[in-house]
């Protein structure tokens, strides 16, 4: 069973600069964060504390240092309207390969 890892926004806000983020897909739409570093992806998602992270290698690892991780997959897809959506980013460490699906 794959585990979904939830991290607190406080952990990321300690390493991320404050300020507004620019979303690729326009206001209210899910940006394309696939392939981005986790810090940049979280910024594009406006530091949303409800974003969940899933270990892309299925090991159930927790994201403790966001700068060391990258996004392999995202749910929902880019362009989806973000109102009331659960956002899950599948991540691996930057030196690891994303699994092909």
JSON list of C-alpha atoms in Angstrom, two decimals, residues 1-54:
[
{"chain": "A", "resi": 1, "resn": "UNK", "atom": "CA", "xyz": [0.00, 0.00, 0.00]},
{"chain": "A", "resi": 2, "resn": "UNK", "atom": "CA", "xyz": [1.39, 3.37, -0.96]},
{"chain": "A", "resi": 3, "resn": "UNK", "atom": "CA", "xyz": [1.55, 5.93, 1.77]},
{"chain": "A", "resi": 4, "resn": "UNK", "atom": "CA", "xyz": [0.66, 9.53, 1.27]},
{"chain": "A", "resi": 5, "resn": "UNK", "atom": "CA", "xyz": [2.93, 11.86, 3.13]},
{"chain": "A", "resi": 6, "resn": "UNK", "atom": "CA", "xyz": [1.51, 15.08, 4.44]},
{"chain": "A", "resi": 7, "resn": "UNK", "atom": "CA", "xyz": [3.88, 17.79, 5.58]},
{"chain": "A", "resi": 8, "resn": "UNK", "atom": "CA", "xyz": [3.01, 20.95, 7.41]},
{"chain": "A", "resi": 9, "resn": "UNK", "atom": "CA", "xyz": [3.21, 24.28, 5.64]},
{"chain": "A", "resi": 10, "resn": "UNK", "atom": "CA", "xyz": [5.36, 25.53, 8.48]},
{"chain": "A", "resi": 11, "resn": "UNK", "atom": "CA", "xyz": [8.20, 23.22, 7.47]},
{"chain": "A", "resi": 12, "resn": "UNK", "atom": "CA", "xyz": [8.21, 24.55, 3.93]},
{"chain": "A", "resi": 13, "resn": "UNK", "atom": "CA", "xyz": [7.59, 28.17, 4.87]},
{"chain": "A", "resi": 14, "resn": "UNK", "atom": "CA", "xyz": [10.79, 28.12, 6.92]},
{"chain": "A", "resi": 15, "resn": "UNK", "atom": "CA", "xyz": [12.87, 27.53, 3.77]},
{"chain": "A", "resi": 16, "resn": "UNK", "atom": "CA", "xyz": [10.79, 29.39, 1.19]},
{"chain": "A", "resi": 17, "resn": "UNK", "atom": "CA", "xyz": [10.66, 33.11, 0.51]},
{"chain": "A", "resi": 18, "resn": "UNK", "atom": "CA", "xyz": [7.39, 34.90, 1.13]},
{"chain": "A", "resi": 19, "resn": "UNK", "atom": "CA", "xyz": [5.53, 36.51, -1.72]},
{"chain": "A", "resi": 20, "resn": "UNK", "atom": "CA", "xyz": [2.94, 35.86, -4.38]},
{"chain": "A", "resi": 21, "resn": "UNK", "atom": "CA", "xyz": [3.45, 32.97, -6.77]},
{"chain": "A", "resi": 22, "resn": "UNK", "atom": "CA", "xyz": [2.79, 32.89, -10.50]},
{"chain": "A", "resi": 23, "resn": "UNK", "atom": "CA", "xyz": [0.73, 29.94, -11.73]},
{"chain": "A", "resi": 24, "resn": "UNK", "atom": "CA", "xyz": [1.42, 28.70, -15.28]},
{"chain": "A", "resi": 25, "resn": "UNK", "atom": "CA", "xyz": [-2.20, 28.01, -16.17]},
{"chain": "A", "resi": 26, "resn": "UNK", "atom": "CA", "xyz": [-3.86, 31.24, -15.05]},
{"chain": "A", "resi": 27, "resn": "UNK", "atom": "CA", "xyz": [-5.75, 32.21, -11.91]},
{"chain": "A", "resi": 28, "resn": "UNK", "atom": "CA", "xyz": [-7.60, 29.37, -10.21]},
{"chain": "A", "resi": 29, "resn": "UNK", "atom": "CA", "xyz": [-6.13, 26.71, -12.50]},
{"chain": "A", "resi": 30, "resn": "UNK", "atom": "CA", "xyz": [-3.74, 23.94, -11.52]},
{"chain": "A", "resi": 31, "resn": "UNK", "atom": "CA", "xyz": [-0.26, 24.89, -12.74]},
{"chain": "A", "resi": 32, "resn": "UNK", "atom": "CA", "xyz": [2.04, 22.39, -14.43]},
{"chain": "A", "resi": 33, "resn": "UNK", "atom": "CA", "xyz": [4.61, 21.52, -11.75]},
{"chain": "A", "resi": 34, "resn": "UNK", "atom": "CA", "xyz": [5.78, 18.18, -13.16]},
{"chain": "A", "resi": 35, "resn": "UNK", "atom": "CA", "xyz": [9.57, 18.12, -13.41]},
{"chain": "A", "resi": 36, "resn": "UNK", "atom": "CA", "xyz": [10.03, 21.12, -11.11]},
{"chain": "A", "resi": 37, "resn": "UNK", "atom": "CA", "xyz": [11.86, 21.14, -7.82]},
{"chain": "A", "resi": 38, "resn": "UNK", "atom": "CA", "xyz": [9.50, 20.78, -4.86]},
{"chain": "A", "resi": 39, "resn": "UNK", "atom": "CA", "xyz": [10.23, 24.28, -3.57]},
{"chain": "A", "resi": 40, "resn": "UNK", "atom": "CA", "xyz": [9.25, 25.86, -6.92]},
{"chain": "A", "resi": 41, "resn": "UNK", "atom": "CA", "xyz": [6.21, 23.59, -7.21]},
{"chain": "A", "resi": 42, "resn": "UNK", "atom": "CA", "xyz": [4.99, 24.47, -3.73]},
{"chain": "A", "resi": 43, "resn": "UNK", "atom": "CA", "xyz": [5.47, 28.15, -4.50]},
{"chain": "A", "resi": 44, "resn": "UNK", "atom": "CA", "xyz": [3.43, 27.78, -7.71]},
{"chain": "A", "resi": 45, "resn": "UNK", "atom": "CA", "xyz": [0.68, 26.24, -5.56]},
{"chain": "A", "resi": 46, "resn": "UNK", "atom": "CA", "xyz": [0.67, 29.32, -3.32]},
{"chain": "A", "resi": 47, "resn": "UNK", "atom": "CA", "xyz": [2.17, 27.42, -0.37]},
{"chain": "A", "resi": 48, "resn": "UNK", "atom": "CA", "xyz": [-1.11, 25.54, 0.08]},
{"chain": "A", "resi": 49, "resn": "UNK", "atom": "CA", "xyz": [-0.83, 23.60, 3.38]},
{"chain": "A", "resi": 50, "resn": "UNK", "atom": "CA", "xyz": [-3.25, 20.92, 2.15]},
{"chain": "A", "resi": 51, "resn": "UNK", "atom": "CA", "xyz": [-0.95, 19.72, -0.66]},
{"chain": "A", "resi": 52, "resn": "UNK", "atom": "CA", "xyz": [-0.04, 16.08, -0.09]},
{"chain": "A", "resi": 53, "resn": "UNK", "atom": "CA", "xyz": [3.21, 14.41, -1.12]},
{"chain": "A", "resi": 54, "resn": "UNK", "atom": "CA", "xyz": [3.56, 10.79, -2.17]}
]
